[in-house]
Coordinates of C-alpha atoms (C1' of nucleotides) in Angstrom, one line a residue:
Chain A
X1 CA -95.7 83.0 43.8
X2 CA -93.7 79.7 43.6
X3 CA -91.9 81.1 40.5
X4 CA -89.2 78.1 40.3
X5 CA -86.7 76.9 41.9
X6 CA -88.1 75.6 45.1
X7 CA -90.9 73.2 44.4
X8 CA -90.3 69.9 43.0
X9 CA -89.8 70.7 39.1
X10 CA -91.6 69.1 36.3
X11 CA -90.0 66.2 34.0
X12 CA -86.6 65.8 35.6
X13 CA -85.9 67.1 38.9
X14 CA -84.7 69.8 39.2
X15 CA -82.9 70.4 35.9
X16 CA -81.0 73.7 36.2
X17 CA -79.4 72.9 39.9
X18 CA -78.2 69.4 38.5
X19 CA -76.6 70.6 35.4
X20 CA -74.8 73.5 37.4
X21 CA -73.2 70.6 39.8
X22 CA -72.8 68.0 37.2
X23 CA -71.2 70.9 35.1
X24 CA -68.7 72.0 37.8
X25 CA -67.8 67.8 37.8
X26 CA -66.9 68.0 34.8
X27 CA -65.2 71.2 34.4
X28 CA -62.9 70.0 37.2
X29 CA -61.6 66.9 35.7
X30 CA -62.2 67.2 31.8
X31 CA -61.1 70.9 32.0
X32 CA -62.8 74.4 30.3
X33 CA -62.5 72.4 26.4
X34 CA -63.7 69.1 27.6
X35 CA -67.0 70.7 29.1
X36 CA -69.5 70.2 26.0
X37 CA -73.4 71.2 26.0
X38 CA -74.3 67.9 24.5
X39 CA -71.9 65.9 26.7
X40 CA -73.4 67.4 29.8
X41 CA -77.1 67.0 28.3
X42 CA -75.9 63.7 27.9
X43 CA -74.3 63.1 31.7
X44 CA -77.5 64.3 33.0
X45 CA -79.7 62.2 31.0
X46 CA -81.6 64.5 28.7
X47 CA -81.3 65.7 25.2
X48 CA -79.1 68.5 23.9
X49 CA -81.2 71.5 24.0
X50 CA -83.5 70.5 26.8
X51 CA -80.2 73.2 28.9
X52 CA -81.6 75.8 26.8
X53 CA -84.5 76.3 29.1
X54 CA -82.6 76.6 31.4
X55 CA -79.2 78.9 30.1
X56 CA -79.7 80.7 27.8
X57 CA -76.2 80.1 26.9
X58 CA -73.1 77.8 27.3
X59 CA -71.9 81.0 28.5
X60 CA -74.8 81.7 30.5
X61 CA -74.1 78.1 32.4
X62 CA -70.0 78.6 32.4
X63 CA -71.4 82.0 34.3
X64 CA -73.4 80.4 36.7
X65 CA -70.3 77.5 37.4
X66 CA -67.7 81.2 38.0
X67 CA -70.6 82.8 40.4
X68 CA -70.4 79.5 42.5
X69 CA -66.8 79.4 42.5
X70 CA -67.2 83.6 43.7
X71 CA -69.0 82.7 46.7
X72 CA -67.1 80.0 47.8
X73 CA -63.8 81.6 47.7
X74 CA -65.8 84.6 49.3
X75 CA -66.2 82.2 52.1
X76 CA -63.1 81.8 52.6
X77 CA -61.6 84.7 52.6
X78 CA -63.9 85.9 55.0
X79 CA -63.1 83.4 58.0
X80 CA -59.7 84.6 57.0
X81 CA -60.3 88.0 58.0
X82 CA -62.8 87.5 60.8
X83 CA -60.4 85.5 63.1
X84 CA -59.9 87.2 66.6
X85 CA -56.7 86.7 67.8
X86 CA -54.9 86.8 64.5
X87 CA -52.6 89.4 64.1
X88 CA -53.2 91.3 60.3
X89 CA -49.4 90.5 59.0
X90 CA -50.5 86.7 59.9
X91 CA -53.9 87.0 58.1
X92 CA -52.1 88.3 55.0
X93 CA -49.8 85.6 55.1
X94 CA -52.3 83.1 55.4
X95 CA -55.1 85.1 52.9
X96 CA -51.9 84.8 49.7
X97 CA -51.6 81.1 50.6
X98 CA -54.9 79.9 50.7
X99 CA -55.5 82.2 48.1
X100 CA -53.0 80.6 45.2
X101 CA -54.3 77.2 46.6
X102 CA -57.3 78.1 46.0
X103 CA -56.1 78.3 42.9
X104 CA -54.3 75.2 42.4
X105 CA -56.8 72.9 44.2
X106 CA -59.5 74.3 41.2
X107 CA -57.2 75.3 38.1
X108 CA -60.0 74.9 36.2
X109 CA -62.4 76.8 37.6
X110 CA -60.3 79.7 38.6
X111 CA -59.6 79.8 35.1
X112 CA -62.8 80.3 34.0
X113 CA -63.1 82.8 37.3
X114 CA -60.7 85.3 36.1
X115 CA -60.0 83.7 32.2
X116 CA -60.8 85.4 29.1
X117 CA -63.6 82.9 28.2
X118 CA -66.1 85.1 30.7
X119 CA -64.6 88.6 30.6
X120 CA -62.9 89.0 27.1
X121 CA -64.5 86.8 24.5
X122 CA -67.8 86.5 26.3
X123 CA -70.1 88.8 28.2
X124 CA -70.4 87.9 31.8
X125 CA -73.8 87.7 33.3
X126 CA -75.0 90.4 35.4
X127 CA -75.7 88.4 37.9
X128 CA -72.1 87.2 37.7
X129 CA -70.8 90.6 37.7
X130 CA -72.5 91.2 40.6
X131 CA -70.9 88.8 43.3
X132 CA -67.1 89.2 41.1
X133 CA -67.0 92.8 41.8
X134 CA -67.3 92.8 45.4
X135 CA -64.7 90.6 45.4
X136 CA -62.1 93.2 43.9
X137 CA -63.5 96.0 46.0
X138 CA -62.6 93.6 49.0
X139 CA -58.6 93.5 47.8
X140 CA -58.8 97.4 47.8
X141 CA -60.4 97.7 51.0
X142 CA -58.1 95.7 53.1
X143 CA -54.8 97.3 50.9
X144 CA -56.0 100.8 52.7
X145 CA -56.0 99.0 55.8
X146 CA -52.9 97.6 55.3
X147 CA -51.5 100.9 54.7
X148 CA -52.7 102.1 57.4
X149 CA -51.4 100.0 59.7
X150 CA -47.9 100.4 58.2
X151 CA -48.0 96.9 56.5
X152 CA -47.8 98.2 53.1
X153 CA -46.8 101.5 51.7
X154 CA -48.7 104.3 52.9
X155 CA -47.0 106.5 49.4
X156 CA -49.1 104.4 46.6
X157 CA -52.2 104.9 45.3
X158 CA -54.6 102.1 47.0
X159 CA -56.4 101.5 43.7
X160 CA -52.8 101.0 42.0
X161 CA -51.1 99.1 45.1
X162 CA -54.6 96.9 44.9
X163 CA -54.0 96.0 41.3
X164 CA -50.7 95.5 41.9
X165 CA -50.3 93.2 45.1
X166 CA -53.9 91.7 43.4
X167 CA -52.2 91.5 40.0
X168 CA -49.2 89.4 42.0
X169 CA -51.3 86.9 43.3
X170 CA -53.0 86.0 39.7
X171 CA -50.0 85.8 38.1
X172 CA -48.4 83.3 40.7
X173 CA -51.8 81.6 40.3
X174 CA -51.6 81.3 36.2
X175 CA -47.6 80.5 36.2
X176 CA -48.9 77.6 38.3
X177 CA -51.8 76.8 36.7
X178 CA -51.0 77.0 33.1
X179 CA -47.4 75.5 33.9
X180 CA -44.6 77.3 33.0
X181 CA -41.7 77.6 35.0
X182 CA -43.3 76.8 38.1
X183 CA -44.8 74.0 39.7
X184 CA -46.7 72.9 43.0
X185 CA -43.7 72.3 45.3
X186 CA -42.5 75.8 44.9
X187 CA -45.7 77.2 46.2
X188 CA -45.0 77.7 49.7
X189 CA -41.5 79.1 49.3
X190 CA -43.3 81.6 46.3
X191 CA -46.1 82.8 48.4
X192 CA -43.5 83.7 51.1
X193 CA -41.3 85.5 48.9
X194 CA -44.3 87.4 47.5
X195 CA -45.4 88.1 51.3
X196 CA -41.7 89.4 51.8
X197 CA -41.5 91.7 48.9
X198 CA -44.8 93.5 49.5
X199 CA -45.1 93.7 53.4
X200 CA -43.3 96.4 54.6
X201 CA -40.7 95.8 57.6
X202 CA -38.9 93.5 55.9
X203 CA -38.1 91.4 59.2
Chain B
X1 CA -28.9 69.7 -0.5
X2 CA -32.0 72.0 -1.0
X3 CA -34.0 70.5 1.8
X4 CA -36.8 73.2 1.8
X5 CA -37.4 76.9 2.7
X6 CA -35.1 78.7 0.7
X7 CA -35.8 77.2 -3.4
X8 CA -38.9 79.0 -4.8
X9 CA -41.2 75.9 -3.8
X10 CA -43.6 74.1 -5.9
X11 CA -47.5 75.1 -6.5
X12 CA -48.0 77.8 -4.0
X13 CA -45.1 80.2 -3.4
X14 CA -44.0 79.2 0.2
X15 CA -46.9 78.1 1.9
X16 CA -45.2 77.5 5.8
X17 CA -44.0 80.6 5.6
X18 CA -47.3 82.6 4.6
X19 CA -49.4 80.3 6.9
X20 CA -47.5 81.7 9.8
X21 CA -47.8 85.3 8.3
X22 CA -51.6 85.4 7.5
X23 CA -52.2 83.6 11.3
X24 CA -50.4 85.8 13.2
X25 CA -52.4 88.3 11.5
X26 CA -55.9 87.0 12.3
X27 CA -54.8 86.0 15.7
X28 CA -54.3 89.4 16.2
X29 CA -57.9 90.6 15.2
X30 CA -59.9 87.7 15.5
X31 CA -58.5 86.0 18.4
X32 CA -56.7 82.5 19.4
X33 CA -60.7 80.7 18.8
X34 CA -61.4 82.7 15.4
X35 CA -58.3 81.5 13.9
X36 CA -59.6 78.1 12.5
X37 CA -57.8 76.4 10.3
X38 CA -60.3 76.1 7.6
X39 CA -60.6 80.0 7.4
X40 CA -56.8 80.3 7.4
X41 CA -56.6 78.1 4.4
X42 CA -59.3 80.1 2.6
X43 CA -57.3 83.1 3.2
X44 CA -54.5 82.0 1.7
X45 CA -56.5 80.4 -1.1
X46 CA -55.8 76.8 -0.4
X47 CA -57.5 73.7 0.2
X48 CA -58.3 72.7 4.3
X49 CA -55.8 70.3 4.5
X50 CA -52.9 71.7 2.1
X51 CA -51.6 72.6 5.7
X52 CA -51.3 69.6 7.0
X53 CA -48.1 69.3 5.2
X54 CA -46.4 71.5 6.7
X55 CA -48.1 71.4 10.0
X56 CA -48.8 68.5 12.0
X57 CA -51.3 70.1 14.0
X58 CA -53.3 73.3 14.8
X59 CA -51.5 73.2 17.6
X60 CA -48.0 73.3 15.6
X61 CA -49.5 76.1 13.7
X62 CA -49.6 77.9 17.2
X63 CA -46.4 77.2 18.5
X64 CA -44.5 78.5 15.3
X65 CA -46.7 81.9 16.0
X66 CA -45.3 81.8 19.7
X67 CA -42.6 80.9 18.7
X68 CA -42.2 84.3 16.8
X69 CA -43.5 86.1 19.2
X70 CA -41.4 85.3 21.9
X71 CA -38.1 85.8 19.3
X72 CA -39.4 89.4 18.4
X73 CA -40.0 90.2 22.5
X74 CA -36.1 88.6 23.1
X75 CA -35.1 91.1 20.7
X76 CA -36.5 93.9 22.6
X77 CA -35.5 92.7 25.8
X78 CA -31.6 92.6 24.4
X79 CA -32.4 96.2 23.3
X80 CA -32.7 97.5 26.3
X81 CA -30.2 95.9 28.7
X82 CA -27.2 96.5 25.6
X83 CA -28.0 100.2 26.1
X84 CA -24.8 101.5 27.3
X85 CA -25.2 104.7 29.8
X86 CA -28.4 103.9 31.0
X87 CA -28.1 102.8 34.5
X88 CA -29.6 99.8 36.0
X89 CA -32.5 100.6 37.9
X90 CA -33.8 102.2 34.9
X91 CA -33.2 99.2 33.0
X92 CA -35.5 97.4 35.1
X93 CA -37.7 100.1 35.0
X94 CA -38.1 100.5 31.0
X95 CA -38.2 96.6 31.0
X96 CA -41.3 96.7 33.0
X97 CA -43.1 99.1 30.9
X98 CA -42.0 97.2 27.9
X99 CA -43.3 93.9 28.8
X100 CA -46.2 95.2 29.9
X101 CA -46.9 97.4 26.9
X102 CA -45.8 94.6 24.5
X103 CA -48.6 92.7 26.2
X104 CA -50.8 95.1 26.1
X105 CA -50.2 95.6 22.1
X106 CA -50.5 91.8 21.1
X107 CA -53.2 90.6 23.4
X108 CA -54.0 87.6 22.2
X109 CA -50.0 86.9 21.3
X110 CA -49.7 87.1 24.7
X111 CA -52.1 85.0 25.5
X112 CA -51.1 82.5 23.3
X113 CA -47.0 82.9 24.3
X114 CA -48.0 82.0 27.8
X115 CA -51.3 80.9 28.0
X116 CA -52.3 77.1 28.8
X117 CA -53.3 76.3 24.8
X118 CA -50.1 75.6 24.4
X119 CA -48.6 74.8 27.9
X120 CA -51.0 72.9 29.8
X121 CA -53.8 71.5 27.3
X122 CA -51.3 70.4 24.1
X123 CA -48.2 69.4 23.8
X124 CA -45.8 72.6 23.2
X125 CA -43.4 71.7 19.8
X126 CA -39.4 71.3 21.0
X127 CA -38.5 73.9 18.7
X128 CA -41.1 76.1 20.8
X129 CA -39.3 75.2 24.4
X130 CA -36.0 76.1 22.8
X131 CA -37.0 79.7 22.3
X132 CA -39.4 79.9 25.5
X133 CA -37.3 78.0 27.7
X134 CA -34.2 80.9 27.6
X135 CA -37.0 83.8 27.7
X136 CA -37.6 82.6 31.9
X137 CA -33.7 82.0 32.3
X138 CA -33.1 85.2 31.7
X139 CA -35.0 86.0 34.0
X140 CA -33.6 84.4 36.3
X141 CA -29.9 86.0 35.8
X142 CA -31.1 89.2 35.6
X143 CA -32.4 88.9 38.9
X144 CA -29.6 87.6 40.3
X145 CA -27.6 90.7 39.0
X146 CA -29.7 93.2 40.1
X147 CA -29.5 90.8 44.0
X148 CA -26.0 91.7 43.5
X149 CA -26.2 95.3 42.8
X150 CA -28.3 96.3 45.8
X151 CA -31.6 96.8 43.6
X152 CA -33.2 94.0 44.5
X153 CA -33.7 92.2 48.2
X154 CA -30.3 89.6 48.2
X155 CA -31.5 87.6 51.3
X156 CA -34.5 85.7 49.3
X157 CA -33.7 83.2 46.5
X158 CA -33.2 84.1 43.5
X159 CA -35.1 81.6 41.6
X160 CA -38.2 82.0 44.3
X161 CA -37.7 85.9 43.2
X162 CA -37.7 85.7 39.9
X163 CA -40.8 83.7 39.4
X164 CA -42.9 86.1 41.7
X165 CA -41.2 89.1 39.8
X166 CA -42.4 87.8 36.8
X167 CA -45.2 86.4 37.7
X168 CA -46.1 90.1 38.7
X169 CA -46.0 90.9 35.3
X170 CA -47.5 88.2 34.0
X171 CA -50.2 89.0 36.5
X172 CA -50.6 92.4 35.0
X173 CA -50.5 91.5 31.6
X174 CA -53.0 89.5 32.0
X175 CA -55.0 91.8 34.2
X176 CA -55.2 94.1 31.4
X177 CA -55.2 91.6 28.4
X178 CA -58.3 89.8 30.1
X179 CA -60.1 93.0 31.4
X180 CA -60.6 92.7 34.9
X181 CA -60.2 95.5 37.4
X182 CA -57.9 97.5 35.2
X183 CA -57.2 98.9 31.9
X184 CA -54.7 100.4 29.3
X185 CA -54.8 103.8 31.3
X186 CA -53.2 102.7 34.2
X187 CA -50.8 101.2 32.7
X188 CA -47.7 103.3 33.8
X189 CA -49.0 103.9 37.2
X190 CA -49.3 100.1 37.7
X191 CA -46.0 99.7 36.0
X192 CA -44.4 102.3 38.8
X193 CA -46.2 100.8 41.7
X194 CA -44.6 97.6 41.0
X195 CA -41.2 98.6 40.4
X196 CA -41.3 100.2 43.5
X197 CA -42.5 97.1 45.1
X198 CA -39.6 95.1 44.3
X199 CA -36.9 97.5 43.7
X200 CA -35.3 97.7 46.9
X201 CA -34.0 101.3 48.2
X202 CA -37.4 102.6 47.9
X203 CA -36.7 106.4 47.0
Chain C
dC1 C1' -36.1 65.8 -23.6
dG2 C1' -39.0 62.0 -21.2
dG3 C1' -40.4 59.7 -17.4
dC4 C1' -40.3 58.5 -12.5
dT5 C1' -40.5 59.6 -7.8
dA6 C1' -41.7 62.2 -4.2
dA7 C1' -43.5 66.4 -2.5
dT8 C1' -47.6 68.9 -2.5
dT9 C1' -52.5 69.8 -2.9
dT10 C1' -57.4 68.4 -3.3
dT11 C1' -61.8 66.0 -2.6
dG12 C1' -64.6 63.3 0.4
dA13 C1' -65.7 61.9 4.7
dC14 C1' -66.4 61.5 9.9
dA15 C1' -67.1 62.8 14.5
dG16 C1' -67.5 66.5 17.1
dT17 C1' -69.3 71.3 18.5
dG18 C1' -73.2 75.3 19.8
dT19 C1' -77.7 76.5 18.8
dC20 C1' -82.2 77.5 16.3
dA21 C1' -87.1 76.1 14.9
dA22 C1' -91.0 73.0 15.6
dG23 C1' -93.2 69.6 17.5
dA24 C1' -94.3 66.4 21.5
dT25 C1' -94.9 65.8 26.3
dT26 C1' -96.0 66.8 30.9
dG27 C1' -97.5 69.1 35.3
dC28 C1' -100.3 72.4 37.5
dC29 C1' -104.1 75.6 38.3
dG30 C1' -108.5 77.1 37.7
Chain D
dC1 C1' -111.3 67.8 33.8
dG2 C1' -109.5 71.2 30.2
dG3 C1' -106.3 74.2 28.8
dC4 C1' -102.1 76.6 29.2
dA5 C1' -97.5 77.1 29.9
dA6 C1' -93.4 75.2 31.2
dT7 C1' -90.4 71.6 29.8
dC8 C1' -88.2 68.4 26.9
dT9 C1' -87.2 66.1 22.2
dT10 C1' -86.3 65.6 17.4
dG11 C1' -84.4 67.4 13.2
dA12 C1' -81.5 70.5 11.1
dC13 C1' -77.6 73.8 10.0
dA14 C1' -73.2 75.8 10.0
dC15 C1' -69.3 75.3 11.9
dT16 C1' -64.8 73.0 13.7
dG17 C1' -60.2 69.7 13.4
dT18 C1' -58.4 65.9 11.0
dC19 C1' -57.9 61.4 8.4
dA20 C1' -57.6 58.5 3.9
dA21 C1' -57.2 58.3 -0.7
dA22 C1' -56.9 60.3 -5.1
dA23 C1' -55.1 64.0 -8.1
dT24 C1' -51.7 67.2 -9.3
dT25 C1' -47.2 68.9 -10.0
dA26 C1' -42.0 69.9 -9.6
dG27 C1' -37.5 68.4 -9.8
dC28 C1' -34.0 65.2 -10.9
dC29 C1' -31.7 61.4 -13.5
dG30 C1' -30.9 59.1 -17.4

DNA sequence: CGGCTAATTTTGACAGTGTCAAGATTGCCG
DNA sequence: CGGCAATCTTGACACTGTCAAAATTAGCCG
């Protein structure tokens, strides 16, 4: 019993839960690049590889910074869904804003979310996979339902129609994000037009 | 007279010109972070910081890759919309599987054509914007033909509708590049989906 | 053909990075 | 209180991008 993680620790207090917030901190304002090992050792106030007892990686902490960034959005998007009164076509509206501001409120974290730092170059924790998944399976659930209800096509494949609408969202997100040809003030009017092209009766 | 880059040049044999070449090459296999500099000059049997002569940066390096990259994807693009006899909804259609496949071919030239290295963390080279810049724009005028034509919904704006168009791809593209939720075998499924999305008379 | 200038390349160096191996410290449980 | 294991530190290594200064070389002009 008392494994970790719940008593007071040992030389610090509580290393591995202060490194994870003082991480995200710094991920949010110096940006995926800026976030160093040593720098964050240093922030903290220990010595460079005292994070190794606690990550095995960088990766292994950038993991851990994602999963956290996982279950808030999973929040989110579950008071979304889980309002009474709310008609579905008003709940979709309102899940693709949030959702790209979301996005734009944390670029870097959802950039390290659904980047190529965790899922290409690296491998992502099981533990990560774990609460990222679910959040996928969620898009294709609620695309059947949207069918359905006549929302959205009832001829495409769900999977397909999930990547797709899905695939929409993240791209709005990165154009955003990274820049290019796009900025903040647009949002709105984009997540409206993406709304309109995928939801059935036009008007 | 005789600036530069057409003489036979002076110890090497053209250095710019095979940097870019050898580069591109290990961008492709060993991705945007195994392309140092230090290896690139080893490769082409050089000292570290011969190319600092004709590179300001790393990051100057990069954007004469994009740079190529986004002249060889123009090409294509012209390709298909100067086909005569081919009508315009399949146009669209054979762009759409084009972009994505050309994506899907040069990952991490993709990546690196539209990813925030360039865009959002350094400073993208003029030359670079001059060749990216007219890529979107296009864009744009396409989609305001195919407003015109029927093919695509005429009551939204075009600008709004061309950045979520392409921002679907985009999304896709990177989807596949980055390996979440989807891979190369559902590529022409995902490609059909989403011109049915946005091309207007359904069937 | 000789020499000067300017383009080109090299060597040395510096401040960073992630991470491994060993040693020092510390808290906790028996 | 003793010992053990968790925790943290120090030292080191192989990398990275890039600057400054020295060395090399090519091309042009007289």
């Amino acid at each position: 019993m008392s494994k970790r993680a719940d008593k007071s620790p040992y030389h610090h207090g509580n290393l591995r839960e202060s490194l994870v917030i003082k991480a995200s901190e710094m991920l949010h304002v110096e940006g995926i690049d800026g976030l160093s090992m040593r720098k964050l050792a240093d922030a903290v106030g220990v010595s460079r590889t005292a994070l190794y007892h606690h990550f095995q990686d960088k990766n292994a902490l950038l993991c851990a910074i994602a999963e956290q960034g996982f279950a808030r959005w999973h929040a989110t998007s579950e008071r979304i869904f889980n309002q009474a009164k709310v008609k579905d076509r008003d709940k979709v509206r309102q899940f693709v804003h949030d959702y790209i501001n979301y996005a734009a409120d944390n670029p870097q974290l959802y950039e390290l979310m659904f980047g190529r730092t965790l899922w290409k170059n690296a491998t992502p924790t099981e533990s990560l996979k774990s609460v990222a998944y679910p959040s996928f399976q969620h898009q294709v659930t609620m695309t059947k339902r949207w069918q359905q209800q006549g929302l959205m096509p009832a001829n495409e494949d769900t999977l397909r129609l999930a990547q797709v609408t899905w695939g929409t969202l993240h791209g709005i997100a990165r154009l955003l994000i990274d820049g290019i040809y796009a900025d903040r003030t647009h949002i709105d009017e984009m997540c409206e037009c993406a709304v309109n092209l995928f939801s059935q009766p036009n008007r």
